[in-house]
Amino acid sequence: MDTAMLRQNVSESFEKQFGTAPTAIVSAPGRVNLLGEHTDYNGGFVLPMPLNLEICIAIGPGPNPGHAELYSLNFDARADVALDGDKADEWTDFILGSFQLSPHEPDLKAGYCLAVGSSLPMGAGISSSAALEVASLRAIAAYQGDKTPDPVAIAKNARKVENEFIGMPCGIMDQFASSVGTHNMALFLDTQRLDYELAPLFPDHRFITLHSGVTHKLTDGSYEQRVKECNSACEKLGIASLREVSADDLDRINAIGGVEAKRARHVVTDNQRVLDGVEALKSGNAESFGKLMVQSHLSQKNDYEITVDETDTLVEMALQMGAIGARQTGGGFGGSIVVLVKEELVDRWCEDMTTRFPETTVLAIN
Ligand code: GLA
């Protein structure tokens, strides 16, 4: 569904549910990450890109002081949320957390109505949570009269919602890509300094985002465990952040041994792959970018141990069917793979893959 259609649906649903037109309608996209996984909470480099799949929110005043009346088009469900309440492990948490942590300081004693629609599948590893946080913060900003909130500030606050309200110790990549990124451009981000630069995609190749059909879930503790293992690697290395070491320090990293050496090795080599990948994008070297993707997948599989059999098989088959690069993308443990394919092979490749693996879905082609 395109943006205009989604907006129209959300606007019409708002009117139908709440009997009045919304004050503002905003949206925020999901993202695919091309290279650099689990590097963001280690102060490292990432290379995501926003997708044409997004979450759209319409907002207006509501009748119930201190409450938000929410309507989800996708679930066809309504919810009434007390604005001073705690998280309830529901989709409404992202909106509630945004109200409580928004720098636009909405009046939590007033009433609101919000309708939410999405073209972004949940659990596909393409940042539906970050898109919901960014869209919520944009909606609140627009309601408070700020039509052009600072995108970097929105990204920082959206991460805060995820870290402090939801309790997920994620980095800033997803929120940054959603808030600051540009469609059809890769976003090279230094997550420590928050410096960023856009890099062009390949004119004669396409990135295909393919959902494996395995729903990824990062709240079961495996993501948090990786964060802890990286912290423990830092302790063993006597540093404050893995950003202080690089691929030149592999001997030192290997010497700490155990799971910490594996995790740190993935982080520093994936950081290097992002730097090399940006150069490959700038010089139009798709072959070398493809190789970096494959190396990144193997590093996620062997050193970071965040892939699953299904995504390993899909990456292998993607390459056998003519892709020049493929890797699991996002937080991991399922979700999506991103694949680099020569433009003229794209239709055929998509058809072959989805026929052979009917549980997969092509989510985006860029
Ligand atoms: C999730 C997190 C991000 C990042 C990725 C892995 O998407 O939200 O901050 O850590 O996993 O690269």
Short mmCIF file of N, CA, C and O and ligand atoms in Angstrom, two decimals, residues 31 33 36-41 46 125 127 162 168 170-175 216 218 223 330-332, ligand 1:
data_model
loop_
_atom_site.label_atom_id
_atom_site.label_comp_id
_atom_site.label_asym_id
_atom_site.label_seq_id
_atom_site.Cartn_x
_atom_site.Cartn_y
_atom_site.Cartn_z
N ARG A 31 12.90 0.16 8.37
CA ARG A 31 14.20 0.21 7.72
C ARG A 31 14.72 -1.20 7.45
O ARG A 31 14.31 -2.16 8.08
N ASN A 33 18.62 -2.97 7.27
CA ASN A 33 20.03 -2.64 7.52
C ASN A 33 20.90 -3.40 6.52
O ASN A 33 20.81 -4.61 6.41
N GLY A 36 26.44 -3.93 9.22
CA GLY A 36 26.72 -3.39 10.55
C GLY A 36 25.63 -3.77 11.54
O GLY A 36 24.75 -2.98 11.84
N GLU A 37 25.72 -4.99 12.07
CA GLU A 37 24.64 -5.47 12.95
C GLU A 37 25.13 -5.58 14.39
O GLU A 37 26.24 -6.09 14.63
N HIS A 38 24.30 -5.14 15.32
CA HIS A 38 24.62 -5.15 16.75
C HIS A 38 25.89 -4.34 17.03
O HIS A 38 26.60 -4.60 17.99
N THR A 39 26.17 -3.40 16.16
CA THR A 39 27.31 -2.52 16.37
C THR A 39 26.86 -1.21 17.02
O THR A 39 27.67 -0.51 17.60
N ASP A 40 25.55 -0.91 16.92
CA ASP A 40 25.10 0.43 17.35
C ASP A 40 25.20 0.65 18.86
O ASP A 40 25.58 1.74 19.30
N TYR A 41 24.87 -0.39 19.67
CA TYR A 41 24.99 -0.17 21.12
C TYR A 41 26.44 -0.33 21.58
O TYR A 41 26.74 -0.26 22.76
N VAL A 46 26.90 1.80 11.31
CA VAL A 46 25.78 1.05 10.73
C VAL A 46 25.43 1.64 9.36
O VAL A 46 25.81 2.77 9.05
N GLY A 125 11.79 -7.90 11.53
CA GLY A 125 13.15 -7.37 11.67
C GLY A 125 13.36 -6.10 10.87
O GLY A 125 14.49 -5.77 10.51
N SER A 127 12.00 -3.05 11.93
CA SER A 127 11.81 -1.90 12.81
C SER A 127 10.40 -1.34 12.89
O SER A 127 10.20 -0.12 12.80
N GLU A 162 12.18 3.40 23.81
CA GLU A 162 12.49 1.97 23.71
C GLU A 162 13.32 1.52 24.93
O GLU A 162 13.03 0.50 25.55
N MET A 168 13.91 -2.17 26.35
CA MET A 168 14.78 -2.89 25.41
C MET A 168 16.08 -2.09 25.27
O MET A 168 16.03 -0.93 24.87
N CYS A 170 18.27 -1.33 23.25
CA CYS A 170 18.75 -1.24 21.86
C CYS A 170 19.63 -0.01 21.64
O CYS A 170 19.68 0.89 22.47
N GLY A 171 20.31 0.01 20.50
CA GLY A 171 21.07 1.18 20.08
C GLY A 171 20.14 2.14 19.35
O GLY A 171 18.91 2.01 19.42
N ILE A 172 20.75 3.09 18.60
CA ILE A 172 19.93 4.15 18.00
C ILE A 172 19.67 3.95 16.51
O ILE A 172 18.96 4.73 15.87
N MET A 173 20.22 2.86 15.93
CA MET A 173 20.13 2.71 14.47
C MET A 173 18.71 2.82 13.92
O MET A 173 18.47 3.58 12.97
N ASP A 174 17.78 2.06 14.48
CA ASP A 174 16.45 1.96 13.88
C ASP A 174 15.72 3.30 13.92
O ASP A 174 15.13 3.74 12.93
N GLN A 175 15.75 3.93 15.08
CA GLN A 175 15.05 5.20 15.24
C GLN A 175 15.69 6.28 14.36
O GLN A 175 15.01 7.13 13.81
N HIS A 216 10.72 -12.72 14.40
CA HIS A 216 11.80 -12.51 15.37
C HIS A 216 11.25 -11.80 16.60
O HIS A 216 10.29 -11.06 16.53
N LEU A 218 12.77 -9.93 20.12
CA LEU A 218 14.01 -9.55 20.80
C LEU A 218 13.81 -9.36 22.29
O LEU A 218 14.74 -9.08 23.02
N TYR A 223 18.71 -10.63 23.03
CA TYR A 223 19.33 -9.36 22.63
C TYR A 223 20.09 -8.77 23.82
O TYR A 223 21.27 -8.40 23.71
N GLY A 330 18.91 -6.90 10.68
CA GLY A 330 18.15 -6.51 11.88
C GLY A 330 18.63 -7.23 13.12
O GLY A 330 19.72 -7.80 13.15
N GLY A 331 17.79 -7.22 14.13
CA GLY A 331 18.16 -7.76 15.44
C GLY A 331 18.49 -9.24 15.41
O GLY A 331 19.28 -9.73 16.23
N GLY A 332 17.89 -9.98 14.50
CA GLY A 332 18.25 -11.39 14.34
C GLY A 332 17.28 -12.38 14.95
O GLY A 332 16.15 -12.01 15.28
C1 GLA B 1 17.60 -4.10 16.68
C2 GLA B 1 17.92 -2.89 17.55
C3 GLA B 1 18.98 -2.01 16.91
C4 GLA B 1 20.21 -2.83 16.50
C5 GLA B 1 19.77 -4.06 15.71
C6 GLA B 1 20.93 -4.97 15.40
O1 GLA B 1 16.99 -3.73 15.49
O2 GLA B 1 16.76 -2.13 17.76
O3 GLA B 1 19.36 -0.99 17.80
O4 GLA B 1 20.98 -3.18 17.61
O5 GLA B 1 18.80 -4.81 16.40
O6 GLA B 1 21.85 -4.36 14.56
#
